[in-house]
């Protein structure tokens, strides 16, 4: 099946920076082939923030790692393309790919705040990344100056760069990680669960700062998170993934207002909220499928309350729902309005 | 009638600049805490990491000994059990009545024991029934927590279970003795969103069925909203506000509760993102100054907050207790 082509002009006429088209990636394991990313397509414009959401193991991190070609050794790209300003990153040699990593696309890895080398000062570790990736390399005073600026940008005192990681709180370490991701002036930052381990107040502060940085620098950010509430507040577009497939894609406003895939609907209905009427969150029964042997037809059909015979047999393609919303469901029109009960 | 009454509870941890050095001060992890939990009530203990909520929970189940203060557990016969100074003959009785559910079901269950052994161990320790009746009780409990049919789960090892199923085993083990109080320390925070709700529903359903009270420790106010009758908000070892859940969330009175609530992301993209009025992060209360603990980060701090000791938790009407100089009764 060919990948659905998303009309890119919908993203407000902005030039796409990144276009992922029909990406299929599998892991070879002893137990067999794991279908981790199955026919995923999306586009990200310059200056735009996109969110990738789904349960653990749905393939969101695999997609992100594919953009940087950092997936583990046993990953096989079967088909599809990852175009960065028109260049298919999957065709590049490892040497060529190095020029894109960090300088064009950087990543804040999940748990990166705990990955600082404990015996080096924070500033020295950022300097190392800059020395590796700046071509031609910056002079040492220029590097110093830049690190000072970066720290101010992420809300840290520049003096913090002379401290060791254990002397910083979790929020400060995460801010320093963001400074490092920004150090080589990338156009896109992939942020994998950037605030998951942080307390709410620090989380809100960091998200606010990221949003400001994004606007000030005209940066694109791809947020990966299981937290729908965080995604609602920081993104322009959202892709919902389930069992390696993207099941819904569209503007964050539309998807949250009227989710059209049963999985997005149930996922959104299952989050408790502190505001609004006290609505009992719905529970999403069952567990995600084993990707060694994914279900036939729609991968969500075993857990879907609206599944029909067609869903068991045929795989639904991405179909347009609204002006900037697509869902891969045969029965999208049956998905109730938010707040209404499921059958 | 309250099940648990906590008064003046305090736990200090010594800090020293290095191994073998002299102690230079104390972290006031839990400092002068008062609260009550009613029979069948679920009290939420909410706050950021390091605020002392886990230490409080551990003291309630006897895993940590308070330096000061009292914890009293009301008994069915009307007498009071002093939890801090248990007599030898009361220990077994106490442990039958108070149980704990931990955060991480991957760490809290022995990987070498089957579900049957894990869930049945409390019965064995307390010498309840013979093998036949114990097996019947274990089956019944597994059915109650949704691990049905019990035969297909009883002889599995933890590695054969998913995270959600493991947490169900932990709940079964905690409830099999029919305790009166369960301390649940972030029981759903390690689980995927989709499983979280079903575990929360299971816990509230069983609490109603069995008349169990919960001390529900969480950092997530949205979770507390669905699990708790009342919420106590902690900041650096102190409870700063207690109140009935919906009232507290609709009208938070303490500036810290207000800040905490405003920082919670709301799953609605049409609403503006949270504006956090307070700067900086939570520290540690090492030998704290006598004035209000929150004064350095408080957006409303006035002179009175700096010149007087930490305000006591005062009843502001309607069952709401607030520890703030600036909140008066008319705010309710």
XYZ file of C-alpha atoms in Angstrom:
675
model
C 0.000 0.000 0.000
C 1.323 3.431 -0.799
C 1.603 6.064 1.850
C -1.087 8.723 1.982
C 0.341 12.000 0.817
C -0.527 14.793 3.179
C -1.240 18.098 1.509
C 1.645 20.136 2.854
C 0.245 23.505 1.902
C -2.135 23.001 4.840
C 0.623 23.861 7.264
C -0.060 27.544 6.732
C 1.947 27.775 3.527
C 5.191 27.392 5.457
C 7.920 25.444 3.690
C 8.258 21.933 5.066
C 11.530 21.373 6.823
C 10.997 17.709 7.327
C 8.851 15.298 5.355
C 8.520 11.705 6.468
C 6.843 9.639 3.808
C 5.700 6.036 4.178
C 8.464 5.163 6.627
C 8.677 1.446 7.414
C 11.236 0.342 9.992
C 11.574 -3.086 11.533
C 13.853 -4.572 14.154
C 15.445 -7.960 13.534
C 15.322 -9.915 16.756
C 15.927 -13.544 17.662
C 12.203 -14.012 18.028
C 11.500 -12.568 14.587
C 10.835 -9.259 12.909
C 9.310 -6.498 15.063
C 7.201 -4.132 13.032
C 8.091 -0.979 14.985
C 7.293 1.783 12.474
C 4.744 0.928 9.833
C 4.019 3.327 6.999
C 4.325 6.563 8.969
C 3.985 9.882 7.125
C 4.005 13.421 8.410
C 5.466 16.815 7.644
C 6.896 19.462 9.895
C 7.200 23.100 8.827
C 9.846 25.572 9.898
C 9.027 27.151 13.237
C 6.327 24.609 13.967
C 5.940 22.423 17.037
C 4.601 18.921 16.564
C 3.730 16.275 19.115
C 4.006 12.528 18.763
C 1.892 10.702 21.338
C 0.980 7.143 22.240
C 1.486 4.417 24.822
C 4.927 2.964 25.586
C 6.132 0.789 22.737
C 3.949 2.452 20.090
C 7.008 3.440 18.031
C 7.242 7.146 18.789
C 10.861 6.999 19.897
C 11.704 4.712 16.953
C 10.381 7.379 14.584
C 12.461 10.040 16.326
C 15.627 7.949 16.224
C 15.028 7.292 12.519
C 15.118 11.026 11.814
C 18.666 11.112 13.160
C 19.509 7.606 11.904
C 20.382 6.667 15.468
C 18.190 3.568 15.679
C 19.914 0.450 17.074
C 22.042 -1.830 14.857
C 19.242 -4.301 14.239
C 16.918 -1.682 12.717
C 16.089 -2.166 9.020
C 14.602 0.592 6.909
C 12.321 -1.292 4.524
C 10.856 1.597 2.590
C 9.874 5.225 2.750
C 11.912 8.366 3.054
C 12.909 11.003 5.575
C 13.424 14.224 3.621
C 15.242 17.097 5.272
C 14.931 20.178 3.079
C 14.520 17.823 0.147
C 17.444 15.480 0.929
C 16.565 11.899 1.834
C 18.517 11.279 5.031
C 18.138 7.522 4.625
C 20.310 7.640 1.461
C 23.231 9.426 3.084
C 26.487 7.782 4.134
C 27.296 7.731 7.846
C 29.895 10.437 7.268
C 27.388 12.703 5.495
C 24.784 12.042 8.190
C 27.161 13.384 10.845
C 26.841 16.827 9.299
C 23.116 16.841 9.959
C 23.184 15.495 13.503
C 23.338 18.189 16.144
C 24.037 20.970 13.596
C 20.665 20.661 11.820
C 18.664 18.277 14.010
C 19.462 17.805 17.673
C 17.766 15.694 20.265
C 16.988 15.886 23.946
C 16.946 12.215 24.842
C 14.624 10.742 27.415
C 16.384 10.797 30.769
C 19.260 12.869 29.339
C 19.376 14.942 32.503
C 20.709 11.834 34.215
C 23.250 11.121 31.486
C 25.762 13.874 32.273
C 29.246 12.574 32.892
C 29.627 13.079 36.662
C 33.365 13.882 36.608
C 33.314 16.765 34.126
C 31.902 20.240 34.577
C 28.662 20.861 32.697
C 30.191 23.620 30.551
C 33.075 21.391 29.461
C 30.645 18.773 28.195
C 28.744 21.314 26.118
C 32.030 22.666 24.766
C 32.965 19.163 23.651
C 29.773 18.858 21.609
C 30.407 22.248 20.010
C 34.026 21.379 19.151
C 32.808 18.201 17.451
C 30.133 19.777 15.339
C 31.096 23.344 14.472
C 32.806 23.555 11.117
C 34.992 25.594 11.074
C 35.467 25.284 14.857
C 34.758 28.333 16.984
C 37.540 30.054 18.867
C 37.639 29.426 22.601
C 36.436 32.892 23.616
C 33.630 32.643 21.082
C 32.644 29.256 22.492
C 32.628 30.668 26.037
C 30.478 33.564 24.969
C 28.048 31.276 23.219
C 27.690 28.987 26.235
C 26.994 32.044 28.415
C 24.253 33.106 26.004
C 22.780 29.617 25.855
C 22.584 29.377 29.626
C 20.816 32.715 29.824
C 18.422 31.563 27.125
C 17.359 28.514 29.126
C 17.080 30.478 32.358
C 20.329 29.429 34.032
C 23.012 31.602 35.592
C 26.087 31.362 33.263
C 28.168 30.561 36.367
C 26.398 27.179 36.489
C 28.587 25.925 33.629
C 31.510 25.638 36.040
C 29.565 23.301 38.306
C 29.482 19.502 38.291
C 26.253 17.692 37.404
C 25.630 16.485 40.977
C 25.589 20.080 42.163
C 22.543 20.841 40.003
C 18.888 20.066 40.671
C 16.890 17.990 38.201
C 15.354 21.069 36.613
C 18.757 22.732 36.209
C 20.253 19.588 34.653
C 17.374 19.411 32.196
C 17.812 23.096 31.316
C 21.514 22.455 30.696
C 20.585 19.538 28.415
C 18.373 21.892 26.421
C 21.224 24.420 26.244
C 23.441 21.663 24.867
C 20.829 20.695 22.278
C 20.716 24.333 21.166
C 24.495 24.749 21.142
C 25.082 24.132 17.415
C 22.164 26.230 16.227
C 19.919 23.407 14.989
C 16.737 24.020 13.003
C 14.891 21.161 14.677
C 15.012 19.819 18.212
C 13.518 16.437 18.998
C 12.494 16.432 22.653
C 11.740 12.935 23.952
C 9.744 13.213 27.206
C 11.586 16.455 28.104
C 9.759 17.062 31.383
C 8.576 13.635 32.495
C 10.786 13.302 35.577
C 10.222 16.877 36.740
C 7.800 18.389 39.211
C 4.818 20.272 37.776
C 6.039 23.743 38.619
C 9.470 23.152 37.066
C 7.766 21.408 34.129
C 5.580 24.455 33.499
C 8.601 26.772 33.718
C 10.645 24.700 31.245
C 7.776 24.305 28.773
C 7.168 28.046 28.889
C 10.858 28.697 28.200
C 10.973 26.182 25.364
C 8.016 27.896 23.767
C 9.709 31.283 24.007
C 12.964 29.910 22.592
C 11.052 28.254 19.768
C 9.376 31.532 18.823
C 12.467 33.687 19.258
C 14.759 31.446 17.231
C 12.163 30.260 14.703
C 12.937 26.729 15.770
C 10.927 23.594 14.999
C 10.377 21.186 17.869
C 9.162 17.593 17.737
C 7.825 16.697 21.177
C 7.493 13.042 22.058
C 5.365 12.395 25.080
C 2.757 10.174 26.615
C 1.323 13.184 28.414
C -1.552 14.517 26.311
C -1.988 17.576 28.518
C 1.589 18.719 27.921
C 1.230 18.109 24.181
C -2.011 20.112 24.098
C -0.230 23.167 25.396
C 2.973 23.260 23.402
C 2.232 21.924 19.920
C 0.651 23.147 16.676
C 0.170 19.702 15.165
C -0.089 16.246 16.646
C 0.411 12.680 15.449
C -1.174 9.873 17.451
C 0.636 6.561 17.148
C -0.604 3.088 17.963
C 1.367 -0.146 17.563
C 3.823 1.323 15.059
C 1.233 3.112 12.931
C 0.140 6.706 12.877
C -3.595 6.519 13.397
C -4.422 10.218 13.448
C -2.636 13.376 12.381
C -3.765 16.955 12.334
C -3.777 20.334 13.970
C -3.684 20.023 17.747
C -6.811 22.152 18.047
C -8.867 19.905 15.786
C -7.614 16.589 17.113
C -8.265 17.589 20.728
C -11.574 19.184 19.906
C -12.878 16.314 17.830
C -10.693 13.205 17.827
C -11.682 11.024 14.880
C -9.822 7.817 15.533
C -11.276 5.629 18.316
C -7.823 5.299 19.867
C -7.287 9.077 20.060
C -10.792 9.459 21.468
C -10.233 6.845 24.182
C -6.757 8.143 24.975
C -8.101 11.678 25.405
C -11.062 10.460 27.447
C -8.763 8.591 29.807
C -6.891 11.611 31.156
C -8.039 13.017 34.471
C -8.151 16.798 34.605
C -8.016 19.254 37.483
C -10.354 21.700 35.805
C -13.844 21.441 34.417
C -16.628 19.179 35.654
C -15.526 16.086 37.493
C -15.905 13.615 34.645
C -14.910 10.051 35.319
C -12.053 9.206 32.948
C -12.755 6.241 30.699
C -10.492 3.268 30.873
C -8.965 1.861 27.739
C -9.271 -1.900 28.068
C -6.727 -4.420 26.855
C -3.058 -4.085 26.035
C -1.184 -3.066 22.863
C -0.500 -5.969 20.488
C 2.663 -7.967 20.151
C 4.481 -6.375 17.213
C 6.125 -9.682 16.279
C 2.714 -10.670 14.994
C 0.549 -7.569 14.653
C -3.205 -8.063 14.234
C -4.669 -8.224 10.741
C -6.466 -5.227 9.248
C -6.536 -2.253 11.592
C -4.042 -2.845 14.386
C -6.419 -1.327 16.928
C -9.376 -3.585 16.120
C -8.963 -6.019 19.071
C -9.401 -3.115 21.531
C -11.828 -0.997 19.521
C -15.465 -0.775 20.623
C -16.539 0.120 17.063
C -14.648 -2.624 15.214
C -16.454 -4.301 12.317
C -15.612 -7.168 9.988
C -13.982 -4.696 7.592
C -11.616 -3.543 10.366
C -10.491 -7.134 10.954
C -9.796 -7.674 7.258
C -8.645 -4.444 5.675
C -6.078 -1.978 6.822
C -7.555 1.542 6.798
C -5.470 4.226 5.007
C -5.154 7.791 6.313
C -8.347 9.532 5.211
C -9.093 13.262 5.404
C -11.541 14.231 8.151
C -11.341 18.015 8.106
C -9.252 20.756 6.512
C -6.198 19.757 8.520
C -7.025 16.436 10.095
C -6.556 12.842 8.920
C -7.468 9.565 10.574
C -6.898 5.929 9.649
C -10.286 4.509 10.552
C -13.113 2.951 8.581
C -15.717 4.203 11.041
C -14.406 7.647 11.947
C -17.880 9.175 11.775
C -19.058 6.886 14.585
C -16.528 8.203 17.093
C -18.565 10.249 19.608
C -17.992 13.856 20.606
C -15.618 14.398 23.528
C -17.408 13.866 26.817
C -19.930 11.415 25.391
C -19.736 7.822 26.538
C -18.279 5.054 24.404
C -20.446 1.963 23.756
C -14.793 9.226 64.037
C -11.250 9.102 62.797
C -9.228 6.019 62.046
C -5.818 7.634 62.197
C -4.840 10.714 64.113
C -1.424 12.229 63.532
C -0.157 14.967 65.836
C 3.063 16.965 65.816
C 4.792 14.378 63.647
C 8.446 15.146 62.964
C 11.289 13.346 61.216
C 14.725 14.885 60.785
C 17.576 13.458 58.724
C 21.141 14.444 59.591
C 23.289 15.963 56.857
C 27.064 15.920 56.892
C 29.454 17.378 54.311
C 31.221 14.037 53.813
C 31.396 10.469 54.998
C 32.892 10.329 58.548
C 32.501 14.106 58.974
C 30.502 15.615 61.773
C 26.845 16.295 61.217
C 26.345 19.884 60.241
C 22.590 20.124 60.285
C 19.287 18.418 59.798
C 16.905 18.144 56.886
C 13.458 18.762 58.279
C 11.782 16.130 56.097
C 8.563 16.113 58.054
C 8.038 18.934 60.474
C 5.174 19.195 62.926
C 2.467 17.478 60.919
C -1.142 17.162 62.062
C -3.888 15.391 60.180
C -6.625 12.811 60.540
C -7.991 10.141 58.244
C -11.587 9.025 58.746
C -12.852 5.469 58.488
C -13.257 4.587 54.831
C -11.873 7.962 53.820
C -9.196 8.533 51.239
C -6.793 11.359 52.042
C -4.475 12.570 49.290
C -0.997 13.768 50.225
C 0.149 16.007 47.394
C 3.371 17.906 46.823
C 6.580 18.134 44.824
C 9.465 15.698 45.238
C 11.280 16.192 48.495
C 8.307 17.695 50.343
C 8.175 14.808 52.826
C 5.102 12.980 51.583
C 6.799 9.592 51.227
C 8.511 9.923 54.623
C 5.106 10.612 56.161
C 3.653 7.507 54.519
C 6.557 5.377 55.687
C 6.079 6.548 59.270
C 2.424 5.608 59.131
C 3.210 1.999 58.225
C 6.127 1.787 60.660
C 8.949 1.706 58.109
C 10.359 4.892 59.587
C 10.353 5.988 63.228
C 9.274 9.552 64.005
C 11.587 11.716 66.084
C 8.627 13.417 67.680
C 4.876 13.347 67.624
C 2.207 10.708 67.808
C 0.298 8.454 65.449
C -2.812 6.873 66.893
C -4.837 4.164 65.208
C -8.416 3.827 66.429
C -9.454 0.238 67.153
C -12.752 -1.465 66.467
C -13.333 -1.864 70.232
C -12.990 1.889 70.768
C -9.484 1.835 72.204
C -6.531 3.663 70.690
C -3.348 2.031 69.461
C -0.180 4.117 69.892
C 1.669 3.353 66.656
C 4.930 5.062 67.615
C 5.449 3.040 70.809
C 3.939 -0.334 69.992
C 4.081 -2.997 72.665
C 5.492 -6.305 71.464
C 2.056 -7.932 71.562
C 0.536 -5.119 69.490
C 3.005 -5.322 66.582
C 1.369 -8.237 64.799
C -2.052 -6.707 65.291
C -0.823 -3.366 63.880
C 0.692 -4.916 60.782
C -2.523 -6.725 60.040
C -4.350 -3.429 60.000
C -1.931 -1.251 58.017
C -0.488 -2.143 54.615
C 1.408 -0.365 51.858
C 1.373 -0.304 48.051
C 4.607 0.941 46.523
C 5.226 2.981 43.390
C 7.195 0.555 41.273
C 5.676 -2.881 40.734
C 8.911 -3.995 39.069
C 10.852 -3.448 42.293
C 8.321 -4.194 44.995
C 7.519 -7.814 44.114
C 9.979 -10.643 44.672
C 10.881 -11.932 41.180
C 11.527 -15.461 42.476
C 8.094 -15.961 43.937
C 4.921 -16.918 42.165
C 1.800 -14.780 42.424
C 0.374 -17.423 44.770
C 3.334 -17.116 47.161
C 3.409 -13.302 47.011
C -0.289 -12.816 47.638
C -0.464 -15.649 50.193
C 2.563 -14.633 52.254
C 0.689 -12.264 54.598
C -1.793 -15.078 55.392
C 1.085 -17.433 56.131
C 2.848 -14.906 58.373
C -0.280 -14.211 60.353
C -1.104 -17.928 60.537
C -4.497 -17.553 58.946
C -6.258 -20.725 57.817
C -4.792 -23.930 56.453
C -3.513 -24.436 52.929
C -6.982 -25.152 51.572
C -8.688 -22.061 52.971
C -5.682 -19.895 52.102
C -5.880 -21.033 48.497
C -9.568 -20.182 48.441
C -8.838 -16.701 49.839
C -6.064 -16.115 47.315
C -8.352 -17.119 44.440
C -11.046 -14.803 45.713
C -8.609 -11.907 46.085
C -7.151 -12.410 42.605
C -10.657 -12.370 41.156
C -11.367 -9.129 43.034
C -8.312 -7.389 41.581
C -9.191 -8.506 38.077
C -6.647 -11.299 37.660
C -9.220 -13.796 36.461
C -9.380 -16.707 36.099
C -7.084 -17.077 39.137
C -5.738 -20.451 37.942
C -4.034 -18.823 34.993
C -2.221 -16.260 37.171
C -1.544 -18.057 40.464
C 1.561 -19.890 39.363
C 3.102 -17.212 37.218
C 6.257 -15.321 38.108
C 6.401 -11.501 37.989
C 8.368 -11.491 34.716
C 5.398 -13.162 33.052
C 3.135 -10.251 34.005
C 2.688 -6.766 32.571
C 3.229 -3.649 34.712
C -0.498 -3.241 35.298
C -0.895 -6.900 36.280
C 2.023 -6.619 38.707
C 0.430 -3.639 40.371
C -2.768 -5.701 40.703
C -0.728 -8.376 42.477
C 0.674 -5.708 44.826
C -2.867 -4.503 45.543
C -4.035 -8.077 46.182
C -1.184 -8.635 48.627
C -1.913 -5.389 50.451
C -5.638 -6.098 50.772
C -5.725 -9.830 51.498
C -5.506 -9.281 55.263
C -8.472 -6.880 55.060
C -6.447 -3.979 56.498
C -8.108 -0.810 57.717
C -5.521 1.587 56.323
C -3.489 1.306 53.117
C -0.709 3.759 52.346
C -0.406 3.953 48.552
C 2.744 5.729 47.384
C 2.266 6.872 43.763
C 0.735 3.497 42.782
C -0.023 4.538 39.202
C 2.775 6.900 38.252
C 4.916 4.169 36.649
C 2.050 2.883 34.525
C 0.940 3.836 31.033
C -1.946 6.319 30.804
C -4.361 3.739 29.487
C -3.728 1.316 32.387
C -3.622 4.055 35.012
C -7.364 4.655 35.028
C -8.274 0.993 35.434
C -5.907 0.637 38.416
C -7.346 3.800 39.987
C -10.885 2.510 39.489
C -9.952 -0.850 40.970
C -8.454 0.787 44.047
C -11.454 3.001 44.741
C -13.923 0.167 44.128
C -12.118 -2.182 46.532
C -11.810 0.565 49.154
C -15.580 0.997 49.121
C -16.245 -2.753 49.165
C -13.845 -3.486 51.998
C -14.137 -0.232 53.967
C -10.438 0.558 53.652
C -9.015 4.034 54.217
C -6.228 5.276 51.975
C -3.394 7.652 52.464
C -2.860 8.286 48.773
C 0.513 9.853 48.054
C 0.815 11.515 44.654
C 2.433 14.448 42.924
C -0.481 14.638 40.473
C -3.424 16.789 41.551
C -5.573 15.396 38.723
C -5.076 11.860 40.041
C -5.794 13.017 43.598
C -9.039 14.543 42.348
C -10.356 11.160 41.281
C -8.985 9.142 44.192
C -9.366 11.287 47.274
C -12.142 12.694 49.453
C -9.785 15.256 50.927
C -6.396 16.588 49.866
C -3.481 17.721 52.026
C -0.877 19.829 50.232
C 2.675 19.575 51.576
C 5.570 21.963 51.130
C 9.028 21.344 52.632
C 7.875 19.121 55.461
C 4.774 21.120 56.346
C 1.138 20.701 55.434
C 0.135 24.101 54.058
C -3.482 23.386 53.201
C -6.068 20.644 53.774
C -9.573 20.586 52.435
C -12.342 18.704 50.717
C -11.069 17.809 47.222
C -13.481 19.702 44.961
C -13.575 22.770 47.202
C -9.805 22.917 47.468
C -9.321 22.621 43.716
C -12.043 25.149 42.930
C -10.798 27.691 45.450
C -7.217 27.101 46.587
C -6.319 29.496 49.398
C -2.646 28.998 50.137
C -0.353 30.724 47.589
C 1.571 27.471 47.136
C -1.576 25.484 46.380
C -2.523 28.198 43.893
C 0.883 28.000 42.197
C 0.840 24.208 42.117
C -2.628 24.138 40.623
C -1.832 26.793 38.018
C 1.167 24.769 36.829
C -0.826 21.627 36.074
C -1.155 21.297 32.293
C -4.735 21.105 31.064
C -5.509 18.806 28.134
C -7.205 21.548 26.122
C -5.214 23.400 23.458
C -7.708 26.272 23.318
C -6.831 27.329 26.870
C -3.759 29.487 27.452
C -0.736 27.594 28.816
C -0.143 27.825 32.567
C 1.448 30.979 33.881
C 3.693 30.088 36.761
C 3.933 32.930 39.226
C 6.683 31.429 41.326
C 10.312 31.170 40.345
C 12.942 28.603 41.175
C 12.541 25.027 42.343
C 11.908 23.326 45.636
C 14.996 22.996 47.804
C 15.630 21.031 50.969
C 14.651 22.299 54.377
C 18.097 22.127 56.002
C 17.818 23.824 59.404
C 15.066 26.105 58.083
C 14.576 29.595 59.454
C 11.572 29.964 61.759
C 9.514 32.084 59.335
C 7.085 30.708 56.760
C 8.770 27.970 54.678
C 7.349 29.324 51.442
C 8.249 32.975 51.983
C 11.181 33.078 49.515
C 9.103 31.865 46.593
C 5.765 33.349 47.589
C 4.445 35.952 45.148
C 2.296 37.488 47.893
C 4.829 37.561 50.742
C 4.359 40.524 53.098
C 6.393 41.848 56.025
C 4.400 39.828 58.531
C 5.516 36.621 56.757
C 9.186 37.432 57.347
C 8.915 38.738 60.893
C 6.767 35.990 62.450
C 7.210 32.221 62.732
C 5.740 29.728 60.270
C 1.973 30.195 60.541
C -0.007 27.379 62.189
C -2.562 25.357 60.245
C -5.781 27.198 61.045
C -9.385 26.353 60.415
C -10.722 28.870 57.910
C -14.241 27.424 57.970
C -15.904 24.666 56.005
C -13.315 22.103 57.116
C -10.535 23.960 55.318
C -7.255 24.312 57.164
C -4.681 26.755 55.803
C -1.246 27.710 57.077
C -0.871 31.288 55.863
C -0.833 34.696 57.543
C -2.560 36.335 54.614
C -5.632 34.119 54.344
C -8.573 35.090 56.512
C -11.895 33.418 57.072
C -13.706 35.602 54.580
C -11.843 33.929 51.681
C -13.998 30.800 51.893
